[in-house]
Amino acid sequence: MYILGIESSCDETAAAVLEDGRKVLSNVINTQIDLHKKYGGVVPEIASRKHIESIDAVIDEALERAGKRLGDMDAIAVTYGPGLVGALLVGVSAAKALAYAAEKPLVPVHHIKGHIMANFLSHPGLEPPFVCLVASGGHSHIVEVKDYTEFEIIARTRDDAAGEAFDKIARVLGLGYPGGPLIDALAKEGDAEAVSFPRVRFDKNCLDFSFSGVKTAVINYLHKAEQRGESINKADIAASFQAAVIDVLCGHTIEAALKSNINTIAVAGGVASNSELRKRIRESGEERNIRVFYPEPVFCTDNAAMIACAGYYGYLKGDFADLTLNAAANLPL
Ligand code: KG4
Ligand code: ZN
């Protein structure tokens, strides 16, 4: 079975072809990062316009690299939310047009479920149930993946997403955009214990996240140092900030697995490519006999292979959309 996946929810125009749900035949990603860099974040109107310009070529290339034609596909899977509505509309419109023209079923995919499914691409043996930490630029959730299409949210962020905090701190440190990979690299040269930034825990029964406090604490620290004319060591700040975020992400996820009596954890979303997070969560898991999986970095950030994978399981369940499918900026998991 062949599925064409299409993704355009943020600043990556992507298309991919999968065979039997897990074998990636092609995975084309046209990133717009360079366009948004000078604004320090994604500009929605620019993103939509760029998606329109590149989506046809990206889809053609995905089919070509897979050595397939549209007629060979069994279904077309597309991200319809959550995300930037104008950006999402481009992928949804393209998918609807192709499904109509080629008379193929259309499978709607939730972007966050796609991120979770990325783990199946990198680990053919992985099966539910498992606990998944999803940390991206827009979301931070701990999800119990009960089955391929059944998910339950255990915890969520009450304010900022983890990736959003990485991006903001990178900006105030003058590192650039997107911040995650830049902080990840700089933190390797710093001392994670140089400054103790807050780790928020609401109460002992609640695993929800909050990252706005640590973000503000770093900004205040930098302002105070500037007012006093003190020089700061950016690598130490990056490492200390990253440690605060990772402590909470890892700690809460391990606790969620222990509470649910599940001995498998997966990590997903852009922040899942963070080298220190990967190391820490695997070490903490090993100490408690919990297996920890994470996708290869290319499947952590936005891509369409993960969308095609989710589309495959949606197809098996008969979860199809008709041509009235619309983009949804906000979409519950
Ligand atoms: O999943 P993604 O590509 O897009 C969303 O759906 O949001 O995630 C992008 C986010 C950005 O905030 C980026 O800074 C963060 O993931 N990110 C990282 C790393 N690579 C990407 N954060 C920490 N460490 C990284 N290595
Ligand atoms: Zn994403």
Coordinates of C-alpha atoms and ligand atoms in Angstrom, one line a residue, residues 7 9-12 111-112 115 135-139 162-167 177-185 242 268-275 300-303 306, ligand 1:
E7 CA 2.5 18.7 5.3
S9 CA 1.3 23.6 8.8
C10 CA 4.1 25.9 9.6
D11 CA 7.3 26.8 7.7
E12 CA 8.1 23.5 6.0
H111 CA -0.2 17.3 13.1
I112 CA 0.7 16.2 16.6
H115 CA 4.8 13.8 15.2
A135 CA 7.7 18.8 22.4
S136 CA 7.7 21.2 19.5
G137 CA 7.5 24.9 18.7
G138 CA 3.8 25.0 19.4
H139 CA 3.1 22.1 21.7
A162 CA 9.2 24.0 25.1
G163 CA 10.4 24.9 21.6
E164 CA 8.9 28.4 21.9
A165 CA 11.0 28.9 25.1
F166 CA 14.1 27.7 23.2
D167 CA 13.4 30.1 20.4
Y177 CA 16.3 31.5 14.6
P178 CA 15.2 28.7 15.1
G179 CA 16.7 28.7 18.6
G180 CA 16.6 25.1 19.6
P181 CA 19.5 23.8 17.5
L182 CA 21.6 26.9 18.3
I183 CA 21.1 26.6 22.1
D184 CA 21.7 22.8 21.8
A185 CA 25.1 23.5 20.2
Q242 CA 18.4 24.0 28.7
A268 CA 8.6 13.4 19.3
G269 CA 8.5 16.9 17.9
G270 CA 11.3 19.4 17.0
V271 CA 12.7 19.5 20.6
A272 CA 13.1 15.7 20.5
S273 CA 16.1 16.3 18.3
N274 CA 17.9 18.0 21.3
S275 CA 21.0 16.0 22.0
C300 CA 11.6 15.0 14.6
T301 CA 11.0 18.4 12.9
D302 CA 8.2 18.9 10.5
N303 CA 8.1 16.4 7.6
M306 CA 5.2 11.2 9.7
Ligands
KG4_1 O1 8.1 20.1 15.4 P1 8.7 21.3 14.8 O2 9.6 21.3 13.6 O3 7.5 22.4 14.5 C1 6.4 22.5 15.2 O4 5.4 21.7 15.0 O5 6.4 23.4 16.1 O6 9.5 22.0 16.0 C2 10.2 23.2 15.9 C3 10.7 23.6 17.3 C4 11.4 24.9 17.3 O7 10.9 25.7 18.4 C5 12.9 24.6 17.4 O8 13.6 25.6 18.1 C6 12.8 23.3 18.2 O9 11.7 22.6 17.7 N1 14.0 22.5 18.0 C7 14.9 22.2 19.1 C8 16.0 21.5 18.5 N2 15.7 21.4 17.1 C9 14.5 22.0 16.9 N3 14.8 22.5 20.4 C10 15.8 22.1 21.1 N4 16.9 21.5 20.7 C11 17.0 21.1 19.3 N5 18.1 20.5 18.9

